[in-house]
Each structure stands twice: as structure tokens, then as C-alpha cells.
mmCIF file of C-alpha atoms in Angstrom:
data_model
loop_
_atom_site.group_PDB
_atom_site.id
_atom_site.type_symbol
_atom_site.label_atom_id
_atom_site.label_comp_id
_atom_site.label_asym_id
_atom_site.label_seq_id
_atom_site.Cartn_x
_atom_site.Cartn_y
_atom_site.Cartn_z
ATOM 1 C CA MET A 1 -28.415 -9.456 2.564
ATOM 2 C CA HIS A 2 -24.713 -9.774 2.314
ATOM 3 C CA SER A 3 -23.945 -12.662 -0.017
ATOM 4 C CA PHE A 4 -25.622 -15.384 -2.009
ATOM 5 C CA LEU A 5 -24.771 -18.861 -3.295
ATOM 6 C CA THR A 6 -25.379 -19.953 -6.898
ATOM 7 C CA THR A 7 -27.461 -22.977 -7.834
ATOM 8 C CA ALA A 8 -26.683 -25.144 -10.819
ATOM 9 C CA ALA A 9 -28.856 -24.642 -13.891
ATOM 10 C CA LEU A 10 -28.858 -25.127 -17.661
ATOM 11 C CA VAL A 11 -28.880 -22.142 -19.976
ATOM 12 C CA ALA A 12 -28.501 -21.585 -23.689
ATOM 13 C CA SER A 13 -24.996 -20.565 -24.668
ATOM 14 C CA ALA A 14 -24.541 -16.907 -25.484
ATOM 15 C CA SER A 15 -21.878 -14.259 -25.595
ATOM 16 C CA LEU A 16 -22.499 -12.458 -22.317
ATOM 17 C CA SER A 17 -19.463 -10.314 -21.769
ATOM 18 C CA LEU A 18 -20.206 -6.652 -21.969
ATOM 19 C CA ALA A 19 -19.253 -5.673 -25.498
ATOM 20 C CA ALA A 20 -16.618 -3.156 -24.485
ATOM 21 C CA PRO A 21 -15.046 -1.827 -21.317
ATOM 22 C CA ALA A 22 -17.523 0.385 -19.519
ATOM 23 C CA ASN A 23 -17.427 4.010 -20.462
ATOM 24 C CA LEU A 24 -16.578 6.002 -17.390
ATOM 25 C CA VAL A 25 -17.286 9.556 -16.432
ATOM 26 C CA GLY A 26 -16.166 11.365 -13.294
ATOM 27 C CA ARG A 27 -13.304 11.563 -10.904
ATOM 28 C CA SER A 28 -10.296 9.257 -10.630
ATOM 29 C CA ALA A 29 -10.652 9.199 -6.841
ATOM 30 C CA PHE A 30 -13.731 9.609 -4.671
ATOM 31 C CA GLU A 31 -15.298 9.023 -1.277
ATOM 32 C CA VAL A 32 -18.644 7.410 -0.472
ATOM 33 C CA LYS A 33 -20.138 8.150 2.934
ATOM 34 C CA GLN A 34 -22.411 5.687 4.663
ATOM 35 C CA VAL A 35 -25.880 6.663 5.825
ATOM 36 C CA ALA A 36 -27.651 5.490 8.975
ATOM 37 C CA ARG A 37 -30.959 3.871 8.134
ATOM 38 C CA GLY A 38 -33.181 2.276 10.764
ATOM 39 C CA HIS A 39 -34.323 -1.329 10.565
ATOM 40 C CA LYS A 40 -34.736 -4.409 12.685
ATOM 41 C CA MET A 41 -31.562 -6.275 13.501
ATOM 42 C CA ARG A 42 -31.167 -10.013 13.185
ATOM 43 C CA SER A 43 -30.449 -11.891 16.394
ATOM 44 C CA GLY A 44 -26.951 -13.211 17.096
ATOM 45 C CA PRO A 45 -27.765 -16.833 16.152
ATOM 46 C CA LEU A 46 -29.276 -15.735 12.844
ATOM 47 C CA GLN A 47 -26.252 -13.562 12.098
ATOM 48 C CA MET A 48 -24.063 -16.614 12.665
ATOM 49 C CA LEU A 49 -26.186 -18.900 10.506
ATOM 50 C CA LYS A 50 -26.162 -16.331 7.709
ATOM 51 C CA THR A 51 -22.360 -16.302 7.810
ATOM 52 C CA TYR A 52 -22.148 -20.085 7.561
ATOM 53 C CA LYS A 53 -24.510 -20.068 4.592
ATOM 54 C CA LYS A 54 -22.536 -17.291 2.943
ATOM 55 C CA TYR A 55 -19.372 -19.392 2.999
ATOM 56 C CA ALA A 56 -20.989 -22.762 2.267
ATOM 57 C CA ARG A 57 -19.574 -22.542 -1.265
ATOM 58 C CA VAL A 58 -16.106 -23.058 0.200
ATOM 59 C CA GLY A 59 -17.099 -25.806 2.622
ATOM 60 C CA ALA A 60 -18.436 -23.990 5.701
ATOM 61 C CA VAL A 61 -20.825 -26.153 7.753
ATOM 62 C CA ALA A 62 -22.815 -24.672 10.628
ATOM 63 C CA PRO A 63 -22.515 -26.545 13.961
ATOM 64 C CA SER A 64 -25.759 -28.163 15.101
ATOM 65 C CA GLU A 65 -26.109 -25.777 18.038
ATOM 66 C CA VAL A 66 -26.027 -22.774 15.669
ATOM 67 C CA VAL A 67 -28.702 -24.315 13.439
ATOM 68 C CA SER A 68 -30.886 -25.129 16.441
ATOM 69 C CA ALA A 69 -30.464 -21.686 17.991
ATOM 70 C CA ALA A 70 -31.349 -19.942 14.744
ATOM 71 C CA ALA A 71 -34.419 -22.124 14.275
ATOM 72 C CA ALA A 72 -35.591 -21.190 17.780
ATOM 73 C CA CYS A 73 -35.578 -17.468 16.963
ATOM 74 C CA GLN A 74 -39.276 -17.117 16.226
ATOM 75 C CA THR A 75 -39.218 -13.599 14.847
ATOM 76 C CA GLY A 76 -35.688 -13.686 13.480
ATOM 77 C CA GLU A 77 -34.968 -10.148 14.556
ATOM 78 C CA VAL A 78 -35.062 -7.705 17.435
ATOM 79 C CA ALA A 79 -35.702 -3.988 17.334
ATOM 80 C CA ALA A 80 -32.448 -2.084 17.254
ATOM 81 C CA ASP A 81 -31.173 1.451 17.178
ATOM 82 C CA PRO A 82 -28.952 1.500 14.064
ATOM 83 C CA GLN A 83 -26.504 3.785 15.841
ATOM 84 C CA LEU A 84 -26.218 1.344 18.723
ATOM 85 C CA TYR A 85 -25.533 -1.930 16.969
ATOM 86 C CA ASP A 86 -23.898 -0.724 13.743
ATOM 87 C CA GLN A 87 -26.191 -2.782 11.576
ATOM 88 C CA SER A 88 -27.685 -0.418 9.032
ATOM 89 C CA TYR A 89 -25.011 1.846 7.611
ATOM 90 C CA LEU A 90 -25.556 1.795 3.883
ATOM 91 C CA SER A 91 -24.195 3.756 0.968
ATOM 92 C CA PRO A 92 -26.172 5.606 -1.720
ATOM 93 C CA VAL A 93 -25.715 4.241 -5.246
ATOM 94 C CA THR A 94 -27.518 5.394 -8.388
ATOM 95 C CA ILE A 95 -28.421 2.579 -10.779
ATOM 96 C CA GLY A 96 -30.012 3.788 -13.985
ATOM 97 C CA ASN A 97 -32.353 6.503 -12.735
ATOM 98 C CA SER A 98 -32.886 4.911 -9.310
ATOM 99 C CA GLU A 99 -31.054 5.802 -6.117
ATOM 100 C CA LEU A 100 -30.721 2.767 -3.873
ATOM 101 C CA MET A 101 -29.125 2.162 -0.491
ATOM 102 C CA LEU A 102 -26.644 -0.687 -0.867
ATOM 103 C CA ASP A 103 -24.419 -2.625 1.482
ATOM 104 C CA PHE A 104 -20.795 -2.616 0.294
ATOM 105 C CA ASP A 105 -19.597 -6.196 0.827
ATOM 106 C CA THR A 106 -15.964 -7.295 0.472
ATOM 107 C CA GLY A 107 -17.061 -10.919 0.919
ATOM 108 C CA SER A 108 -19.070 -11.218 -2.317
ATOM 109 C CA ALA A 109 -18.811 -10.137 -5.945
ATOM 110 C CA ASP A 110 -22.365 -9.366 -7.090
ATOM 111 C CA LEU A 111 -24.216 -6.110 -7.598
ATOM 112 C CA TRP A 112 -27.678 -7.326 -6.606
ATOM 113 C CA CYS A 113 -30.770 -5.204 -6.035
ATOM 114 C CA PHE A 114 -34.528 -5.224 -5.717
ATOM 115 C CA SER A 115 -36.252 -4.171 -8.934
ATOM 116 C CA THR A 116 -39.577 -3.144 -10.419
ATOM 117 C CA GLU A 117 -39.778 -6.656 -11.859
ATOM 118 C CA SER A 118 -40.210 -8.077 -8.351
ATOM 119 C CA PRO A 119 -43.797 -8.713 -7.177
ATOM 120 C CA ALA A 120 -45.019 -5.812 -5.049
ATOM 121 C CA VAL A 121 -45.560 -8.055 -2.041
ATOM 122 C CA GLN A 122 -41.861 -8.980 -2.113
ATOM 123 C CA SER A 123 -40.420 -5.529 -2.734
ATOM 124 C CA ALA A 124 -42.558 -3.406 -0.412
ATOM 125 C CA GLY A 125 -40.466 -0.913 1.543
ATOM 126 C CA HIS A 126 -37.410 -1.211 -0.704
ATOM 127 C CA GLY A 127 -35.927 1.159 -3.203
ATOM 128 C CA LEU A 128 -36.316 -0.399 -6.645
ATOM 129 C CA TYR A 129 -34.166 -0.469 -9.749
ATOM 130 C CA ASN A 130 -36.152 0.094 -12.962
ATOM 131 C CA PRO A 131 -34.343 -1.896 -15.662
ATOM 132 C CA SER A 132 -36.055 0.005 -18.474
ATOM 133 C CA THR A 133 -32.958 2.216 -18.526
ATOM 134 C CA GLY A 134 -30.623 -0.738 -19.154
ATOM 135 C CA THR A 135 -29.921 -3.355 -21.791
ATOM 136 C CA GLU A 136 -30.717 -6.956 -20.906
ATOM 137 C CA LEU A 137 -27.913 -9.479 -21.346
ATOM 138 C CA ASP A 138 -29.492 -12.250 -23.404
ATOM 139 C CA GLY A 139 -29.364 -15.630 -21.699
ATOM 140 C CA ALA A 140 -27.807 -14.288 -18.519
ATOM 141 C CA PHE A 141 -29.441 -14.951 -15.162
ATOM 142 C CA TRP A 142 -28.738 -15.356 -11.494
ATOM 143 C CA ASP A 143 -30.369 -17.818 -9.119
ATOM 144 C CA ILE A 144 -29.208 -17.963 -5.544
ATOM 145 C CA THR A 145 -30.227 -20.171 -2.651
ATOM 146 C CA TYR A 146 -29.293 -20.494 1.002
ATOM 147 C CA GLY A 147 -29.197 -23.806 2.846
ATOM 148 C CA ASP A 148 -32.597 -23.008 4.405
ATOM 149 C CA GLN A 149 -34.067 -22.705 0.872
ATOM 150 C CA SER A 150 -34.462 -18.932 1.049
ATOM 151 C CA ALA A 151 -33.932 -17.792 -2.506
ATOM 152 C CA ALA A 152 -33.717 -14.952 -5.006
ATOM 153 C CA SER A 153 -33.341 -14.876 -8.754
ATOM 154 C CA GLY A 154 -33.627 -12.566 -11.698
ATOM 155 C CA ASN A 155 -32.316 -11.163 -14.929
ATOM 156 C CA VAL A 156 -29.111 -9.314 -15.734
ATOM 157 C CA PHE A 157 -28.887 -5.863 -17.293
ATOM 158 C CA ALA A 158 -26.062 -3.583 -18.368
ATOM 159 C CA ASP A 159 -26.754 -0.098 -17.036
ATOM 160 C CA LYS A 160 -25.035 2.940 -15.633
ATOM 161 C CA VAL A 161 -23.995 2.897 -11.996
ATOM 162 C CA VAL A 162 -22.898 6.041 -10.191
ATOM 163 C CA VAL A 163 -20.897 5.722 -6.984
ATOM 164 C CA GLY A 164 -19.375 8.825 -5.429
ATOM 165 C CA GLY A 165 -19.404 10.749 -8.697
ATOM 166 C CA VAL A 166 -17.871 8.064 -10.911
ATOM 167 C CA THR A 167 -20.144 6.539 -13.545
ATOM 168 C CA ALA A 168 -19.778 3.106 -15.092
ATOM 169 C CA THR A 169 -22.153 3.107 -18.062
ATOM 170 C CA LYS A 170 -22.182 -0.643 -18.719
ATOM 171 C CA GLN A 171 -22.115 -2.309 -15.313
ATOM 172 C CA ALA A 172 -23.747 -5.715 -14.883
ATOM 173 C CA ILE A 173 -26.818 -5.358 -12.627
ATOM 174 C CA GLU A 174 -28.565 -8.375 -11.118
ATOM 175 C CA ALA A 175 -32.207 -7.283 -10.992
ATOM 176 C CA ALA A 176 -34.471 -9.380 -8.792
ATOM 177 C CA THR A 177 -37.622 -10.860 -10.291
ATOM 178 C CA SER A 178 -38.318 -13.135 -7.318
ATOM 179 C CA VAL A 179 -37.199 -12.785 -3.707
ATOM 180 C CA SER A 180 -38.183 -14.978 -0.763
ATOM 181 C CA TYR A 181 -39.320 -13.612 2.592
ATOM 182 C CA GLU A 182 -35.931 -14.162 4.223
ATOM 183 C CA PHE A 183 -34.421 -11.592 1.833
ATOM 184 C CA THR A 184 -37.266 -9.086 1.930
ATOM 185 C CA GLU A 185 -37.438 -8.728 5.720
ATOM 186 C CA ASP A 186 -34.498 -6.309 5.892
ATOM 187 C CA VAL A 187 -36.245 -3.272 4.443
ATOM 188 C CA ALA A 188 -33.295 -0.989 5.196
ATOM 189 C CA SER A 189 -31.118 -2.506 2.477
ATOM 190 C CA ASP A 190 -32.028 -2.413 -1.196
ATOM 191 C CA GLY A 191 -29.247 -4.810 -2.172
ATOM 192 C CA LEU A 192 -25.500 -5.098 -2.135
ATOM 193 C CA LEU A 193 -22.438 -4.029 -4.039
ATOM 194 C CA GLY A 194 -19.832 -6.782 -3.927
ATOM 195 C CA LEU A 195 -16.167 -5.883 -3.608
ATOM 196 C CA ALA A 196 -14.566 -9.324 -3.542
ATOM 197 C CA PHE A 197 -12.806 -10.599 -6.684
ATOM 198 C CA SER A 198 -14.787 -10.977 -9.899
ATOM 199 C CA SER A 199 -13.879 -14.667 -10.105
ATOM 200 C CA ILE A 200 -16.732 -15.465 -7.687
ATOM 201 C CA ASN A 201 -19.408 -13.381 -9.396
ATOM 202 C CA THR A 202 -22.508 -15.605 -9.581
ATOM 203 C CA ILE A 203 -24.005 -14.607 -12.939
ATOM 204 C CA LEU A 204 -24.537 -17.589 -15.223
ATOM 205 C CA PRO A 205 -23.450 -18.818 -17.634
ATOM 206 C CA GLN A 206 -20.633 -16.264 -17.636
ATOM 207 C CA PRO A 207 -19.579 -14.227 -14.574
ATOM 208 C CA GLN A 208 -19.308 -10.456 -14.947
ATOM 209 C CA THR A 209 -17.003 -7.938 -13.309
ATOM 210 C CA THR A 210 -17.566 -6.124 -10.033
ATOM 211 C CA PHE A 211 -18.010 -2.360 -9.966
ATOM 212 C CA PHE A 212 -14.450 -1.982 -8.655
ATOM 213 C CA ASP A 213 -13.013 -4.050 -11.504
ATOM 214 C CA THR A 214 -15.117 -2.129 -14.017
ATOM 215 C CA VAL A 215 -13.788 1.273 -12.917
ATOM 216 C CA ARG A 216 -10.299 0.284 -11.740
ATOM 217 C CA ASN A 217 -8.463 1.448 -14.861
ATOM 218 C CA THR A 218 -9.909 4.935 -14.501
ATOM 219 C CA LEU A 219 -8.976 5.323 -10.848
ATOM 220 C CA ALA A 220 -5.830 7.192 -9.865
ATOM 221 C CA LYS A 221 -4.863 3.945 -8.113
ATOM 222 C CA ALA A 222 -6.583 0.549 -8.059
ATOM 223 C CA VAL A 223 -7.378 0.715 -4.378
ATOM 224 C CA PHE A 224 -10.347 1.222 -2.081
ATOM 225 C CA THR A 225 -10.388 1.835 1.643
ATOM 226 C CA VAL A 226 -12.823 1.060 4.442
ATOM 227 C CA ASP A 227 -13.268 3.349 7.431
ATOM 228 C CA LEU A 228 -16.067 1.856 9.540
ATOM 229 C CA LYS A 229 -17.107 3.426 12.836
ATOM 230 C CA LYS A 230 -18.796 2.276 16.008
ATOM 231 C CA GLY A 231 -22.075 4.088 16.532
ATOM 232 C CA ALA A 232 -21.577 6.368 13.533
ATOM 233 C CA ALA A 233 -21.592 6.206 9.758
ATOM 234 C CA GLY A 234 -18.226 5.510 8.169
ATOM 235 C CA SER A 235 -16.981 5.865 4.608
ATOM 236 C CA TYR A 236 -15.339 4.154 1.658
ATOM 237 C CA THR A 237 -12.815 5.793 -0.637
ATOM 238 C CA PHE A 238 -11.905 4.618 -4.130
ATOM 239 C CA GLY A 239 -8.690 5.496 -5.953
ATOM 240 C CA TYR A 240 -6.768 6.930 -3.033
ATOM 241 C CA ILE A 241 -5.740 6.505 0.597
ATOM 242 C CA ASP A 242 -6.868 9.353 2.832
ATOM 243 C CA SER A 243 -4.013 10.136 5.205
ATOM 244 C CA SER A 244 -6.351 12.103 7.479
ATOM 245 C CA LYS A 245 -8.246 8.932 8.386
ATOM 246 C CA TYR A 246 -5.395 6.954 9.941
ATOM 247 C CA SER A 247 -2.382 7.436 12.189
ATOM 248 C CA GLY A 248 1.010 5.757 12.188
ATOM 249 C CA ALA A 249 2.274 3.434 9.500
ATOM 250 C CA ILE A 250 0.218 1.128 7.287
ATOM 251 C CA THR A 251 1.004 -2.567 7.702
ATOM 252 C CA TYR A 252 0.556 -4.581 4.508
ATOM 253 C CA VAL A 253 0.106 -8.325 4.073
ATOM 254 C CA PRO A 254 -0.233 -10.342 0.837
ATOM 255 C CA VAL A 255 -3.644 -11.554 -0.316
ATOM 256 C CA ASN A 256 -4.428 -15.050 -1.563
ATOM 257 C CA THR A 257 -7.170 -14.769 -4.210
ATOM 258 C CA ALA A 258 -7.609 -18.514 -4.831
ATOM 259 C CA ASN A 259 -11.107 -18.503 -3.313
ATOM 260 C CA GLY A 260 -12.031 -15.057 -4.622
ATOM 261 C CA PHE A 261 -11.822 -13.393 -1.191
ATOM 262 C CA TRP A 262 -9.528 -10.838 0.421
ATOM 263 C CA GLN A 263 -7.749 -13.674 2.232
ATOM 264 C CA PHE A 264 -4.649 -13.172 4.360
ATOM 265 C CA THR A 265 -2.750 -14.710 7.269
ATOM 266 C CA ALA A 266 -3.081 -13.416 10.816
ATOM 267 C CA ASP A 267 -0.050 -13.888 13.064
ATOM 268 C CA GLY A 268 -1.769 -14.445 16.390
ATOM 269 C CA TYR A 269 -4.146 -13.249 19.085
ATOM 270 C CA SER A 270 -4.127 -12.197 22.704
ATOM 271 C CA GLY A 271 -6.616 -10.748 25.138
ATOM 272 C CA GLY A 272 -8.933 -11.607 27.978
ATOM 273 C CA GLY A 273 -7.921 -12.112 31.565
ATOM 274 C CA ASN A 274 -4.169 -12.583 31.827
ATOM 275 C CA ASN A 275 -3.966 -12.903 28.038
ATOM 276 C CA ALA A 276 -6.160 -15.975 28.344
ATOM 277 C CA SER A 277 -6.936 -16.214 24.637
ATOM 278 C CA THR A 278 -3.364 -16.120 23.369
ATOM 279 C CA GLY A 279 -3.089 -18.280 20.281
ATOM 280 C CA ARG A 280 -1.476 -18.594 16.915
ATOM 281 C CA GLY A 281 -3.208 -17.095 13.925
ATOM 282 C CA GLY A 282 -3.986 -18.586 10.549
ATOM 283 C CA VAL A 283 -5.970 -18.023 7.386
ATOM 284 C CA ALA A 284 -8.496 -15.186 7.622
ATOM 285 C CA ILE A 285 -10.766 -13.121 5.381
ATOM 286 C CA ALA A 286 -11.543 -9.408 5.620
ATOM 287 C CA ASP A 287 -15.313 -9.130 5.119
ATOM 288 C CA THR A 288 -17.347 -5.939 5.527
ATOM 289 C CA GLY A 289 -20.490 -7.994 4.923
ATOM 290 C CA THR A 290 -20.090 -10.022 8.122
ATOM 291 C CA SER A 291 -20.987 -8.435 11.440
ATOM 292 C CA LEU A 292 -18.982 -10.559 13.880
ATOM 293 C CA LEU A 293 -15.363 -11.620 14.376
ATOM 294 C CA TYR A 294 -14.949 -15.387 13.897
ATOM 295 C CA LEU A 295 -11.765 -16.896 15.353
ATOM 296 C CA PRO A 296 -10.328 -20.330 16.208
ATOM 297 C CA ALA A 297 -12.439 -22.044 18.861
ATOM 298 C CA SER A 298 -9.584 -22.118 21.358
ATOM 299 C CA VAL A 299 -9.062 -18.368 20.996
ATOM 300 C CA ALA A 300 -12.749 -17.554 21.470
ATOM 301 C CA LYS A 301 -12.958 -19.866 24.506
ATOM 302 C CA GLY A 302 -9.833 -18.356 25.998
ATOM 303 C CA TYR A 303 -11.069 -14.811 25.523
ATOM 304 C CA TYR A 304 -14.389 -15.366 27.255
ATOM 305 C CA SER A 305 -12.725 -17.204 30.137
ATOM 306 C CA GLY A 306 -11.509 -13.751 31.112
ATOM 307 C CA VAL A 307 -14.974 -12.162 30.985
ATOM 308 C CA GLN A 308 -16.988 -12.477 34.176
ATOM 309 C CA GLY A 309 -20.378 -14.063 33.551
ATOM 310 C CA ALA A 310 -19.590 -15.086 29.966
ATOM 311 C CA SER A 311 -20.305 -18.619 28.782
ATOM 312 C CA PHE A 312 -21.067 -20.692 25.723
ATOM 313 C CA ASP A 313 -24.851 -20.855 25.482
ATOM 314 C CA PHE A 314 -25.996 -23.849 23.415
ATOM 315 C CA ARG A 315 -29.471 -22.332 23.183
ATOM 316 C CA GLN A 316 -27.949 -19.321 21.411
ATOM 317 C CA GLY A 317 -25.365 -21.267 19.441
ATOM 318 C CA GLY A 318 -22.515 -19.068 20.666
ATOM 319 C CA TYR A 319 -20.897 -17.112 23.454
ATOM 320 C CA THR A 320 -22.967 -14.704 25.525
ATOM 321 C CA LEU A 321 -22.058 -12.277 28.303
ATOM 322 C CA PRO A 322 -23.850 -9.882 30.638
ATOM 323 C CA CYS A 323 -24.741 -6.659 28.837
ATOM 324 C CA SER A 324 -23.372 -4.846 31.893
ATOM 325 C CA ALA A 325 -19.971 -6.533 31.528
ATOM 326 C CA THR A 326 -16.847 -4.606 30.598
ATOM 327 C CA PRO A 327 -15.016 -7.001 28.267
ATOM 328 C CA PRO A 328 -11.241 -6.622 27.996
ATOM 329 C CA ASP A 329 -9.620 -5.412 24.799
ATOM 330 C CA PHE A 330 -8.648 -8.009 22.219
ATOM 331 C CA ASN A 331 -5.383 -7.916 20.276
ATOM 332 C CA VAL A 332 -4.738 -9.193 16.765
ATOM 333 C CA ALA A 333 -1.229 -9.479 15.307
ATOM 334 C CA ILE A 334 -1.017 -8.957 11.543
ATOM 335 C CA GLY A 335 2.198 -8.503 9.585
ATOM 336 C CA GLY A 336 4.175 -8.083 12.795
ATOM 337 C CA LYS A 337 1.905 -5.275 14.040
ATOM 338 C CA THR A 338 -0.650 -5.504 16.855
ATOM 339 C CA PHE A 339 -4.129 -4.043 16.351
ATOM 340 C CA THR A 340 -6.527 -3.686 19.258
ATOM 341 C CA VAL A 341 -10.275 -4.255 19.214
ATOM 342 C CA PRO A 342 -11.774 -2.310 22.154
ATOM 343 C CA GLY A 343 -13.639 -4.525 24.585
ATOM 344 C CA SER A 344 -16.802 -2.467 24.144
ATOM 345 C CA TYR A 345 -17.033 -3.649 20.515
ATOM 346 C CA ILE A 346 -17.321 -7.249 21.715
ATOM 347 C CA ASN A 347 -20.519 -6.621 23.670
ATOM 348 C CA TYR A 348 -22.449 -7.046 20.428
ATOM 349 C CA ALA A 349 -26.198 -6.783 21.130
ATOM 350 C CA PRO A 350 -28.930 -7.947 23.569
ATOM 351 C CA LEU A 351 -30.364 -11.376 22.853
ATOM 352 C CA ARG A 352 -33.772 -9.729 22.581
ATOM 353 C CA ALA A 353 -35.351 -6.414 23.417
ATOM 354 C CA GLY A 354 -34.898 -5.694 27.118
ATOM 355 C CA SER A 355 -32.576 -8.648 27.739
ATOM 356 C CA SER A 356 -29.705 -8.212 30.202
ATOM 357 C CA THR A 357 -27.673 -10.831 28.317
ATOM 358 C CA CYS A 358 -25.770 -9.911 25.172
ATOM 359 C CA PHE A 359 -24.458 -11.929 22.252
ATOM 360 C CA GLY A 360 -20.691 -11.856 21.944
ATOM 361 C CA GLY A 361 -18.966 -10.075 19.070
ATOM 362 C CA ILE A 362 -16.280 -12.784 18.981
ATOM 363 C CA GLN A 363 -17.443 -16.285 18.071
ATOM 364 C CA ALA A 364 -15.730 -19.546 17.118
ATOM 365 C CA ASP A 365 -15.047 -20.202 13.436
ATOM 366 C CA SER A 366 -15.768 -23.932 13.861
ATOM 367 C CA GLY A 367 -16.987 -25.451 10.618
ATOM 368 C CA ILE A 368 -16.013 -22.500 8.438
ATOM 369 C CA GLY A 369 -12.446 -23.474 7.642
ATOM 370 C CA PHE A 370 -10.923 -20.039 8.187
ATOM 371 C CA SER A 371 -11.348 -16.981 10.384
ATOM 372 C CA ILE A 372 -13.522 -14.063 9.313
ATOM 373 C CA PHE A 373 -12.590 -10.535 10.265
ATOM 374 C CA GLY A 374 -15.987 -8.869 10.111
ATOM 375 C CA ASP A 375 -17.141 -5.464 11.265
ATOM 376 C CA VAL A 376 -16.293 -6.012 14.945
ATOM 377 C CA PHE A 377 -12.638 -5.958 13.866
ATOM 378 C CA LEU A 378 -12.885 -3.607 10.886
ATOM 379 C CA LYS A 379 -14.449 -0.847 13.001
ATOM 380 C CA ALA A 380 -11.187 -0.802 14.963
ATOM 381 C CA VAL A 381 -8.877 -0.175 11.986
ATOM 382 C CA TYR A 382 -8.471 1.733 8.761
ATOM 383 C CA ALA A 383 -8.378 -0.956 6.055
ATOM 384 C CA ILE A 384 -6.847 -0.660 2.579
ATOM 385 C CA PHE A 385 -7.820 -3.090 -0.194
ATOM 386 C CA ASP A 386 -5.023 -2.612 -2.729
ATOM 387 C CA ASP A 387 -4.921 -4.276 -6.148
ATOM 388 C CA SER A 388 -2.616 -1.778 -7.812
ATOM 389 C CA GLY A 389 0.504 -3.936 -7.962
ATOM 390 C CA SER A 390 1.497 -7.284 -9.403
ATOM 391 C CA SER A 391 -0.506 -9.021 -6.679
ATOM 392 C CA PRO A 392 -3.190 -7.714 -4.289
ATOM 393 C CA LYS A 393 -2.485 -6.810 -0.689
ATOM 394 C CA LEU A 394 -4.351 -5.703 2.401
ATOM 395 C CA GLY A 395 -3.254 -2.810 4.561
ATOM 396 C CA PHE A 396 -4.227 -2.027 8.139
ATOM 397 C CA ALA A 397 -3.578 1.077 10.210
ATOM 398 C CA ALA A 398 -4.889 2.646 13.396
ATOM 399 C CA GLN A 399 -7.842 4.945 12.858
ATOM 400 C CA ALA A 400 -7.114 8.636 13.293
#
């Protein structure tokens, strides 16, 4: 799971802020490597529907064809080699005395995990956090629901969290006490570690800080970087920018935090046959928790017009193309610099096991309200999430 939406509820008033800034032990800069972990991958339509639900809190509405296509996916997933489709690269995090495999998500702000308080039937196959090592925050809870009524909820504890050798001793942990089937089916992931801004943390009645905000004052620099890879595990660094991981200059753009996301403005796009998808840019979000690249409908349509055999498939709710196709590269202009997504990244995954038709890695952002630069784009760049100055900024560079 990559992100969740809060539901309204009543709760007794209480002082829920952690009593003091978290005590921190460890290094002022560190790297966290991802680990490949096999699981079953959600189909393209379900990936799209999950994205719409993730951003429903800011007005995203899934088109009817996406809803219908997702509903028609009887199993909801297809077997996948994690190296092939880049779906299961997770990072080890120690919470209390439990080591869990978490998805680092720049599109949400919760540290959510399965726990020993979850019924066994719901938590089977997952690593579990044992909250006996933490201190419960009185009156605090989380209760999250998707538009399809899939849900999870639980209590909140303050406990130590160790990431890459740095320990936050009083980090807010959202420990699941109830999780619906839709959340339990991905047994590869034990939860997520949100890296968006703390303003959208979903703990009620008082939001808590993200891990990054908890440790930021102890880092050599309030920055983290994302170095995702195609077909291989990538890494995150905190507190520094690793010059060995990128080439050329870093291009920075300002971030608008009004919605709690790493939101920026893209200049424009080009790619496809004879630059068929050329178009002006607009508001976009950098989100490691979203698999695909969502762009203006005219840009997506233009791109696939240059791919032989590609079409919009209403049954799938999005663009598909022959798995044997060789899609052209796609160019994104940001801050006056052009970054290229290799065409091979856009041949996302077969519709089902053994299918010769693949779901496209670029899809229209219709109904979302902004573009989302998910992993299809982020695998093509070295990304810097920098909050060390008077206002946050995003940096992009070519991978080394």
C-alpha cells in the first residue's frame, strides 16, 4: 500500500504531540538500499484506480472506464518477477525490536505498518511490529478508507525507528489493529514510510511528524535523495547528495507545499513519432509511491500515436501497446532542462500472465487535477528532495 485517506471521526481531546523532540542516535548522513522481494503485481487498471483513490483527498476522480476496468480484474493481480516490473523494491526499517520491509513513499506522510495487534488472518505473511516496546499515545488513532471501502485502522505508539543507522527514539508509529483484504494481499510490503510533508499526516485528532521531519535537525543537511533503478534495487540517501550517483548539473525547481506534496511545475513534454506528444507542462507531483507516469490527456494521446499497435483500451481503462513494441523515448522539460525517459520504461507490464499486450507506463491524468511523476519517470533520474533552505525545492539530474 502506498497511501491512505482519513475518515472523519470523533475523539476525546488530548495532548498528543510527542513530549519532546525525538532523541536521535547515529550518523548525520546515511544511505538506505532497497531490497528485491517477490510478490504478485497488481494489474495496470488496479494500479490506476489505486492512484485515483490515493489523491481523492485533493479532488481526484477516477474516469468511469478506469473503475470498470479495475472491477473486471477478477484476481486483482498477475504473477510478476520483481526484477522485471520494478514493483517490490522495499527498504529495511527497524521499528522497536521488529525489522520490517517498508515502501518509502514521497506521496504520503504516514509511517504505517502491520502489527501483532492485527488478527492473524489479516497479517499472515507480513512482518509485524510489536508495540509492547513503545508508548501508546492516549486518544490518538488512525482510520483510513479507500473509495471501494477497503480499510485499515489502529492505534498510535511512540517508539524507536532505525533507518540506515539513524535512530529516532520517539517516532509516531501507526500500528494496524484491523486491515481489510485489499491491504493484506500484498504480502511483500509490511507497510510504508511516508516522505511527503507532515501537514498531511493522517493521525487524529492531531497529526504527527514524518520520520524525515523527526530526524531533520540531526542530519548534516535537511535533504534526501532517490535513486531508483529499472530491474535492480535502488537506494535512498538522507542528509547528503551522493555525487557518484549522478552526472552533469542538478536542475532545481521550487516546491509548492500547499497540498502537502512535493509539487512543482513541469515546462513541457515531447516524444513519440515526430514529437507527436509535444505539449506544455503544468502542475506535477514527484511520487515514489506511484508506479506510472500520469500526464495531460493530450500528451498521452500524442505519445501513443507514435507507437505502432498502441491504442486506448476502454476495457483496461488506459493505453496499451504490444509487448513486442519498441516505444520511443519520452522527454520532459523541467527548469529549462530536458530529461529523457527511455522508451523501454514505458512498456510497463503484460495485461496478464502470458499476454502479448502490455499496459502503458504513461497514462492520462484525467480527473486527478495534476500530473504525477511516478516511478516510470523517477527511475530515469537522480532526484533530490531538499528542505534545507527557506523554502523546499526539488532537484533532478541524470543518473550516473
